[in-house]
């Protein structure tokens, strides 16, 4: 049934088949209209339907089904036309990632700073200054707007175009570009391959885009159970060394597997040897302790001041475990941004 629906949907979107379908619908609708106009006269709808079935040799059940299908197709056709006209007139602000052609994903022609500022405005309209958000569900909705595709850009050089990622996440010496984001639960989301349980965020939006950033705090998650259990001593060692403890694992067909199995391309479960085809499965990270980081544009001073990386990371660790306040952290950010 799903395959039939898939091919029907594909045919409906096809520029040739869609015109054929539309012509058939219009012909059927026109014929139905002329038939009704000719026979209805002064009769009521009920009297007309009764007369229609009496004068028709076709099986009544089959005829009823055909009429329902025709009417449904007509309404679907009208709805599609209306939706497209709304989109063309600019009254629809719903963006479907499937409709973005692959080549269009790479052409944004913004510098990273203004691209991030524009996305912040779309996700947090009308806000200026520092604002806290404490509802994880609402936070993820806003992050879906901020981090929707496309997340790649090209420079403005017509001679030699260079593709880059304008939005990054940072935590002192740790950093990575952001190329994907999706919700996986009410409080959880996937940032690249990092599974996060959102707790709260602080958004700083300034008229000067150099000062824009988002600070995020995430709650600890339970172990997946696929790896040997993390002892309290291991968790403490990781906290002392990195400021947090993380677990790495992988998924194949929504089944938990170890990273070693993922790397080997196969795993065994219940006596079965299962191969992982190329490009199937995904590697993930989740945090077993609280975790904090920031999101901002690539060339922010919060990124390029390498002489401040160690201080940055130590301060993030102290805030993460309530040894220092977020006010101390934001004052540190302001000092760097003004330098």
PDB file of C-alpha atoms in Angstrom, residues 48-286:
ATOM      1  CA  UNK A  48     -31.930  13.486  -8.011  1.00  0.00           C
ATOM      2  CA  UNK A  49     -29.661  10.876  -6.355  1.00  0.00           C
ATOM      3  CA  UNK A  50     -32.537   8.354  -6.277  1.00  0.00           C
ATOM      4  CA  UNK A  51     -33.312   8.974  -9.968  1.00  0.00           C
ATOM      5  CA  UNK A  52     -29.632   8.757 -10.850  1.00  0.00           C
ATOM      6  CA  UNK A  53     -29.216   5.289  -9.380  1.00  0.00           C
ATOM      7  CA  UNK A  54     -32.489   4.038 -10.910  1.00  0.00           C
ATOM      8  CA  UNK A  55     -31.410   5.091 -14.432  1.00  0.00           C
ATOM      9  CA  UNK A  56     -27.860   3.745 -14.166  1.00  0.00           C
ATOM     10  CA  UNK A  57     -27.056   0.165 -15.085  1.00  0.00           C
ATOM     11  CA  UNK A  58     -23.657   0.240 -13.387  1.00  0.00           C
ATOM     12  CA  UNK A  59     -23.253  -1.469 -10.009  1.00  0.00           C
ATOM     13  CA  UNK A  60     -24.376   1.108  -7.435  1.00  0.00           C
ATOM     14  CA  UNK A  61     -21.571   0.372  -4.959  1.00  0.00           C
ATOM     15  CA  UNK A  62     -18.902   0.733  -7.619  1.00  0.00           C
ATOM     16  CA  UNK A  63     -20.544   3.892  -8.894  1.00  0.00           C
ATOM     17  CA  UNK A  64     -20.588   5.398  -5.391  1.00  0.00           C
ATOM     18  CA  UNK A  65     -16.892   4.648  -4.949  1.00  0.00           C
ATOM     19  CA  UNK A  66     -16.067   6.288  -8.310  1.00  0.00           C
ATOM     20  CA  UNK A  67     -18.062   9.401  -7.397  1.00  0.00           C
ATOM     21  CA  UNK A  68     -16.314   9.694  -4.008  1.00  0.00           C
ATOM     22  CA  UNK A  69     -12.884   9.252  -5.652  1.00  0.00           C
ATOM     23  CA  UNK A  70     -13.706  11.882  -8.281  1.00  0.00           C
ATOM     24  CA  UNK A  71     -14.940  14.433  -5.724  1.00  0.00           C
ATOM     25  CA  UNK A  72     -11.915  13.769  -3.470  1.00  0.00           C
ATOM     26  CA  UNK A  73      -9.546  14.221  -6.427  1.00  0.00           C
ATOM     27  CA  UNK A  74     -11.240  17.488  -7.380  1.00  0.00           C
ATOM     28  CA  UNK A  75     -10.900  18.886  -3.848  1.00  0.00           C
ATOM     29  CA  UNK A  76      -7.276  17.694  -3.660  1.00  0.00           C
ATOM     30  CA  UNK A  77      -6.532  19.391  -6.975  1.00  0.00           C
ATOM     31  CA  UNK A  78      -8.124  22.670  -5.830  1.00  0.00           C
ATOM     32  CA  UNK A  79      -6.236  22.531  -2.516  1.00  0.00           C
ATOM     33  CA  UNK A  80      -2.904  21.995  -4.330  1.00  0.00           C
ATOM     34  CA  UNK A  81      -3.540  24.967  -6.633  1.00  0.00           C
ATOM     35  CA  UNK A  82      -4.496  27.159  -3.661  1.00  0.00           C
ATOM     36  CA  UNK A  83      -1.430  26.110  -1.624  1.00  0.00           C
ATOM     37  CA  UNK A  84       0.933  26.835  -4.522  1.00  0.00           C
ATOM     38  CA  UNK A  85      -0.674  30.218  -5.158  1.00  0.00           C
ATOM     39  CA  UNK A  86      -0.269  31.095  -1.477  1.00  0.00           C
ATOM     40  CA  UNK A  87       3.385  30.105  -1.639  1.00  0.00           C
ATOM     41  CA  UNK A  88       3.970  32.183  -4.791  1.00  0.00           C
ATOM     42  CA  UNK A  89       2.281  35.222  -3.239  1.00  0.00           C
ATOM     43  CA  UNK A  90       4.612  34.929  -0.244  1.00  0.00           C
ATOM     44  CA  UNK A  91       1.843  34.288   2.298  1.00  0.00           C
ATOM     45  CA  UNK A  92       3.242  30.896   3.263  1.00  0.00           C
ATOM     46  CA  UNK A  93       6.333  30.805   5.478  1.00  0.00           C
ATOM     47  CA  UNK A  94       6.539  27.012   5.747  1.00  0.00           C
ATOM     48  CA  UNK A  95       9.823  25.723   4.345  1.00  0.00           C
ATOM     49  CA  UNK A  96      10.105  22.066   3.345  1.00  0.00           C
ATOM     50  CA  UNK A  97      13.709  20.829   3.294  1.00  0.00           C
ATOM     51  CA  UNK A  98      12.763  18.227   0.658  1.00  0.00           C
ATOM     52  CA  UNK A  99      11.945  21.051  -1.754  1.00  0.00           C
ATOM     53  CA  UNK A 100      15.434  22.540  -1.485  1.00  0.00           C
ATOM     54  CA  UNK A 101      17.475  21.267  -4.416  1.00  0.00           C
ATOM     55  CA  UNK A 102      20.893  19.921  -3.515  1.00  0.00           C
ATOM     56  CA  UNK A 103      22.747  22.611  -5.491  1.00  0.00           C
ATOM     57  CA  UNK A 104      20.728  25.325  -3.724  1.00  0.00           C
ATOM     58  CA  UNK A 105      21.987  24.108  -0.352  1.00  0.00           C
ATOM     59  CA  UNK A 106      25.443  25.365  -1.235  1.00  0.00           C
ATOM     60  CA  UNK A 107      24.525  28.859  -2.399  1.00  0.00           C
ATOM     61  CA  UNK A 108      23.764  31.375   0.344  1.00  0.00           C
ATOM     62  CA  UNK A 109      26.241  34.174  -0.440  1.00  0.00           C
ATOM     63  CA  UNK A 110      26.141  35.623   3.075  1.00  0.00           C
ATOM     64  CA  UNK A 111      29.117  36.089   5.316  1.00  0.00           C
ATOM     65  CA  UNK A 112      28.808  33.899   8.412  1.00  0.00           C
ATOM     66  CA  UNK A 113      28.149  36.803  10.783  1.00  0.00           C
ATOM     67  CA  UNK A 114      25.111  38.142   8.947  1.00  0.00           C
ATOM     68  CA  UNK A 115      23.816  34.671   8.107  1.00  0.00           C
ATOM     69  CA  UNK A 116      23.776  33.825  11.842  1.00  0.00           C
ATOM     70  CA  UNK A 117      22.195  37.195  12.695  1.00  0.00           C
ATOM     71  CA  UNK A 118      19.411  36.617  10.161  1.00  0.00           C
ATOM     72  CA  UNK A 119      18.700  33.129  11.512  1.00  0.00           C
ATOM     73  CA  UNK A 120      18.623  34.463  15.091  1.00  0.00           C
ATOM     74  CA  UNK A 121      16.040  37.050  14.044  1.00  0.00           C
ATOM     75  CA  UNK A 122      13.855  34.346  12.472  1.00  0.00           C
ATOM     76  CA  UNK A 123      14.096  32.086  15.530  1.00  0.00           C
ATOM     77  CA  UNK A 124      13.825  34.802  18.219  1.00  0.00           C
ATOM     78  CA  UNK A 125      11.898  37.663  16.572  1.00  0.00           C
ATOM     79  CA  UNK A 126      11.859  41.054  18.260  1.00  0.00           C
ATOM     80  CA  UNK A 127      14.402  40.147  20.956  1.00  0.00           C
ATOM     81  CA  UNK A 128      17.395  42.298  21.859  1.00  0.00           C
ATOM     82  CA  UNK A 129      19.838  41.792  24.698  1.00  0.00           C
ATOM     83  CA  UNK A 130      20.178  38.624  26.798  1.00  0.00           C
ATOM     84  CA  UNK A 131      17.103  36.409  27.215  1.00  0.00           C
ATOM     85  CA  UNK A 132      16.720  33.081  29.016  1.00  0.00           C
ATOM     86  CA  UNK A 133      14.476  30.241  27.769  1.00  0.00           C
ATOM     87  CA  UNK A 134      13.602  27.394  30.127  1.00  0.00           C
ATOM     88  CA  UNK A 135      11.077  25.251  28.221  1.00  0.00           C
ATOM     89  CA  UNK A 136      13.004  22.481  26.378  1.00  0.00           C
ATOM     90  CA  UNK A 137      10.175  21.772  23.934  1.00  0.00           C
ATOM     91  CA  UNK A 138       9.921  25.434  22.899  1.00  0.00           C
ATOM     92  CA  UNK A 139      13.709  25.749  22.784  1.00  0.00           C
ATOM     93  CA  UNK A 140      13.983  22.882  20.292  1.00  0.00           C
ATOM     94  CA  UNK A 141      11.275  24.488  18.126  1.00  0.00           C
ATOM     95  CA  UNK A 142      13.371  27.656  17.952  1.00  0.00           C
ATOM     96  CA  UNK A 143      16.570  25.724  17.287  1.00  0.00           C
ATOM     97  CA  UNK A 144      14.795  23.959  14.400  1.00  0.00           C
ATOM     98  CA  UNK A 145      14.302  27.391  12.823  1.00  0.00           C
ATOM     99  CA  UNK A 146      17.820  28.566  13.613  1.00  0.00           C
ATOM    100  CA  UNK A 147      19.495  25.412  12.317  1.00  0.00           C
ATOM    101  CA  UNK A 148      17.257  24.440   9.397  1.00  0.00           C
ATOM    102  CA  UNK A 149      18.829  23.638   6.054  1.00  0.00           C
ATOM    103  CA  UNK A 150      20.750  24.991   4.243  1.00  0.00           C
ATOM    104  CA  UNK A 151      23.651  25.139   6.696  1.00  0.00           C
ATOM    105  CA  UNK A 152      26.369  25.546   4.103  1.00  0.00           C
ATOM    106  CA  UNK A 153      27.411  28.715   2.298  1.00  0.00           C
ATOM    107  CA  UNK A 154      29.747  29.929  -0.409  1.00  0.00           C
ATOM    108  CA  UNK A 155      31.910  33.012  -0.456  1.00  0.00           C
ATOM    109  CA  UNK A 156      31.144  35.933  -2.782  1.00  0.00           C
ATOM    110  CA  UNK A 157      34.204  35.368  -4.947  1.00  0.00           C
ATOM    111  CA  UNK A 158      32.951  34.634  -8.457  1.00  0.00           C
ATOM    112  CA  UNK A 159      36.351  33.327  -9.578  1.00  0.00           C
ATOM    113  CA  UNK A 160      36.968  30.724  -6.897  1.00  0.00           C
ATOM    114  CA  UNK A 161      34.007  29.740  -4.727  1.00  0.00           C
ATOM    115  CA  UNK A 162      34.757  28.125  -1.373  1.00  0.00           C
ATOM    116  CA  UNK A 163      32.107  26.193   0.553  1.00  0.00           C
ATOM    117  CA  UNK A 164      32.052  26.640   4.323  1.00  0.00           C
ATOM    118  CA  UNK A 165      29.769  26.207   7.348  1.00  0.00           C
ATOM    119  CA  UNK A 166      28.737  29.550   8.887  1.00  0.00           C
ATOM    120  CA  UNK A 167      27.392  28.260  12.238  1.00  0.00           C
ATOM    121  CA  UNK A 168      29.580  26.428  14.755  1.00  0.00           C
ATOM    122  CA  UNK A 169      29.435  25.221  18.350  1.00  0.00           C
ATOM    123  CA  UNK A 170      32.285  26.009  20.764  1.00  0.00           C
ATOM    124  CA  UNK A 171      33.490  25.035  24.226  1.00  0.00           C
ATOM    125  CA  UNK A 172      36.991  26.405  24.732  1.00  0.00           C
ATOM    126  CA  UNK A 173      39.331  24.109  22.793  1.00  0.00           C
ATOM    127  CA  UNK A 174      36.397  22.017  21.571  1.00  0.00           C
ATOM    128  CA  UNK A 175      34.624  23.181  18.421  1.00  0.00           C
ATOM    129  CA  UNK A 176      32.812  21.844  15.369  1.00  0.00           C
ATOM    130  CA  UNK A 177      30.754  23.187  12.485  1.00  0.00           C
ATOM    131  CA  UNK A 178      27.020  22.442  12.528  1.00  0.00           C
ATOM    132  CA  UNK A 179      25.700  20.678   9.428  1.00  0.00           C
ATOM    133  CA  UNK A 180      22.483  19.092  10.743  1.00  0.00           C
ATOM    134  CA  UNK A 181      19.885  19.386  13.479  1.00  0.00           C
ATOM    135  CA  UNK A 182      16.695  17.463  14.256  1.00  0.00           C
ATOM    136  CA  UNK A 183      14.319  16.782  17.123  1.00  0.00           C
ATOM    137  CA  UNK A 184      14.284  13.231  18.498  1.00  0.00           C
ATOM    138  CA  UNK A 185      12.075  13.816  21.565  1.00  0.00           C
ATOM    139  CA  UNK A 186      10.235  16.399  23.644  1.00  0.00           C
ATOM    140  CA  UNK A 187      13.466  17.431  25.366  1.00  0.00           C
ATOM    141  CA  UNK A 188      16.055  15.777  23.153  1.00  0.00           C
ATOM    142  CA  UNK A 189      17.598  16.699  19.818  1.00  0.00           C
ATOM    143  CA  UNK A 190      20.443  15.656  17.569  1.00  0.00           C
ATOM    144  CA  UNK A 191      23.110  18.252  16.768  1.00  0.00           C
ATOM    145  CA  UNK A 192      25.277  16.669  14.070  1.00  0.00           C
ATOM    146  CA  UNK A 193      25.814  13.289  15.756  1.00  0.00           C
ATOM    147  CA  UNK A 194      25.529  14.611  19.339  1.00  0.00           C
ATOM    148  CA  UNK A 195      22.422  13.636  21.292  1.00  0.00           C
ATOM    149  CA  UNK A 196      21.449  16.447  23.665  1.00  0.00           C
ATOM    150  CA  UNK A 197      18.870  16.672  26.446  1.00  0.00           C
ATOM    151  CA  UNK A 198      18.104  20.402  26.489  1.00  0.00           C
ATOM    152  CA  UNK A 199      17.729  22.098  29.887  1.00  0.00           C
ATOM    153  CA  UNK A 200      17.778  25.849  29.144  1.00  0.00           C
ATOM    154  CA  UNK A 201      19.428  28.417  26.895  1.00  0.00           C
ATOM    155  CA  UNK A 202      20.426  32.081  27.004  1.00  0.00           C
ATOM    156  CA  UNK A 203      20.273  34.024  23.736  1.00  0.00           C
ATOM    157  CA  UNK A 204      22.239  37.234  23.274  1.00  0.00           C
ATOM    158  CA  UNK A 205      21.084  39.337  20.300  1.00  0.00           C
ATOM    159  CA  UNK A 206      22.723  42.664  19.619  1.00  0.00           C
ATOM    160  CA  UNK A 207      22.300  45.295  16.899  1.00  0.00           C
ATOM    161  CA  UNK A 208      25.994  44.666  16.292  1.00  0.00           C
ATOM    162  CA  UNK A 209      26.056  41.043  14.967  1.00  0.00           C
ATOM    163  CA  UNK A 210      29.582  40.535  16.326  1.00  0.00           C
ATOM    164  CA  UNK A 211      28.040  40.172  19.795  1.00  0.00           C
ATOM    165  CA  UNK A 212      25.490  37.465  18.940  1.00  0.00           C
ATOM    166  CA  UNK A 213      25.666  34.016  20.553  1.00  0.00           C
ATOM    167  CA  UNK A 214      23.560  31.321  22.247  1.00  0.00           C
ATOM    168  CA  UNK A 215      24.600  29.650  25.482  1.00  0.00           C
ATOM    169  CA  UNK A 216      23.117  26.158  26.033  1.00  0.00           C
ATOM    170  CA  UNK A 217      22.882  23.912  29.093  1.00  0.00           C
ATOM    171  CA  UNK A 218      22.062  20.205  28.781  1.00  0.00           C
ATOM    172  CA  UNK A 219      20.969  17.676  31.399  1.00  0.00           C
ATOM    173  CA  UNK A 220      22.762  14.333  31.901  1.00  0.00           C
ATOM    174  CA  UNK A 221      21.345  11.256  30.163  1.00  0.00           C
ATOM    175  CA  UNK A 222      21.302   7.591  31.111  1.00  0.00           C
ATOM    176  CA  UNK A 223      23.769   5.134  29.643  1.00  0.00           C
ATOM    177  CA  UNK A 224      22.546   3.232  26.593  1.00  0.00           C
ATOM    178  CA  UNK A 225      23.583  -0.105  28.105  1.00  0.00           C
ATOM    179  CA  UNK A 226      25.378  -1.226  24.948  1.00  0.00           C
ATOM    180  CA  UNK A 227      28.819  -0.504  26.448  1.00  0.00           C
ATOM    181  CA  UNK A 228      30.354  -1.791  29.702  1.00  0.00           C
ATOM    182  CA  UNK A 229      28.872   0.161  32.592  1.00  0.00           C
ATOM    183  CA  UNK A 230      30.640   3.404  33.470  1.00  0.00           C
ATOM    184  CA  UNK A 231      31.799   3.292  37.090  1.00  0.00           C
ATOM    185  CA  UNK A 232      31.649   6.391  39.288  1.00  0.00           C
ATOM    186  CA  UNK A 233      35.453   6.470  39.249  1.00  0.00           C
ATOM    187  CA  UNK A 234      35.560   6.582  35.406  1.00  0.00           C
ATOM    188  CA  UNK A 235      32.951   9.342  35.321  1.00  0.00           C
ATOM    189  CA  UNK A 236      34.904  11.335  37.937  1.00  0.00           C
ATOM    190  CA  UNK A 237      38.163  10.889  35.999  1.00  0.00           C
ATOM    191  CA  UNK A 238      36.516  12.173  32.819  1.00  0.00           C
ATOM    192  CA  UNK A 239      35.052  15.164  34.656  1.00  0.00           C
ATOM    193  CA  UNK A 240      38.460  16.037  36.099  1.00  0.00           C
ATOM    194  CA  UNK A 241      40.085  15.657  32.682  1.00  0.00           C
ATOM    195  CA  UNK A 242      37.475  17.088  30.295  1.00  0.00           C
ATOM    196  CA  UNK A 243      34.813  18.723  32.469  1.00  0.00           C
ATOM    197  CA  UNK A 244      32.176  16.142  31.427  1.00  0.00           C
ATOM    198  CA  UNK A 245      31.696  12.442  30.640  1.00  0.00           C
ATOM    199  CA  UNK A 246      30.357  11.180  27.322  1.00  0.00           C
ATOM    200  CA  UNK A 247      29.314   7.818  25.910  1.00  0.00           C
ATOM    201  CA  UNK A 248      29.883   6.855  22.274  1.00  0.00           C
ATOM    202  CA  UNK A 249      27.650   4.323  20.547  1.00  0.00           C
ATOM    203  CA  UNK A 250      26.046   3.637  17.173  1.00  0.00           C
ATOM    204  CA  UNK A 251      22.681   2.779  15.651  1.00  0.00           C
ATOM    205  CA  UNK A 252      21.693   0.474  12.790  1.00  0.00           C
ATOM    206  CA  UNK A 253      18.000   0.113  11.897  1.00  0.00           C
ATOM    207  CA  UNK A 254      17.215   1.746  15.282  1.00  0.00           C
ATOM    208  CA  UNK A 255      19.182  -0.974  17.096  1.00  0.00           C
ATOM    209  CA  UNK A 256      21.996  -0.115  19.494  1.00  0.00           C
ATOM    210  CA  UNK A 257      25.433  -1.344  18.478  1.00  0.00           C
ATOM    211  CA  UNK A 258      28.921  -0.556  19.731  1.00  0.00           C
ATOM    212  CA  UNK A 259      31.274   1.785  17.891  1.00  0.00           C
ATOM    213  CA  UNK A 260      33.621  -1.158  17.308  1.00  0.00           C
ATOM    214  CA  UNK A 261      30.808  -3.086  15.583  1.00  0.00           C
ATOM    215  CA  UNK A 262      29.968  -0.010  13.507  1.00  0.00           C
ATOM    216  CA  UNK A 263      33.604   0.362  12.427  1.00  0.00           C
ATOM    217  CA  UNK A 264      33.803  -3.351  11.529  1.00  0.00           C
ATOM    218  CA  UNK A 265      30.626  -3.102   9.463  1.00  0.00           C
ATOM    219  CA  UNK A 266      28.883  -6.050  11.106  1.00  0.00           C
ATOM    220  CA  UNK A 267      27.458  -7.327  14.389  1.00  0.00           C
ATOM    221  CA  UNK A 268      25.923 -10.482  15.874  1.00  0.00           C
ATOM    222  CA  UNK A 269      22.579 -10.629  17.681  1.00  0.00           C
ATOM    223  CA  UNK A 270      20.608 -13.720  18.747  1.00  0.00           C
ATOM    224  CA  UNK A 271      22.766 -16.019  16.653  1.00  0.00           C
ATOM    225  CA  UNK A 272      22.406 -13.894  13.504  1.00  0.00           C
ATOM    226  CA  UNK A 273      25.318 -12.263  11.682  1.00  0.00           C
ATOM    227  CA  UNK A 274      24.160  -8.873  10.399  1.00  0.00           C
ATOM    228  CA  UNK A 275      26.111  -6.784   7.884  1.00  0.00           C
ATOM    229  CA  UNK A 276      25.930  -2.981   7.883  1.00  0.00           C
ATOM    230  CA  UNK A 277      25.797  -1.737   4.270  1.00  0.00           C
ATOM    231  CA  UNK A 278      27.793   1.352   3.324  1.00  0.00           C
ATOM    232  CA  UNK A 279      26.084   4.603   4.388  1.00  0.00           C
ATOM    233  CA  UNK A 280      23.730   2.758   6.726  1.00  0.00           C
ATOM    234  CA  UNK A 281      23.885   3.239  10.466  1.00  0.00           C
ATOM    235  CA  UNK A 282      25.098   6.255  12.371  1.00  0.00           C
ATOM    236  CA  UNK A 283      27.533   7.000  15.148  1.00  0.00           C
ATOM    237  CA  UNK A 284      26.336   9.020  18.147  1.00  0.00           C
ATOM    238  CA  UNK A 285      27.527  10.694  21.330  1.00  0.00           C
ATOM    239  CA  UNK A 286      25.509  11.381  24.480  1.00  0.00           C
TER     240      UNK A 286
END
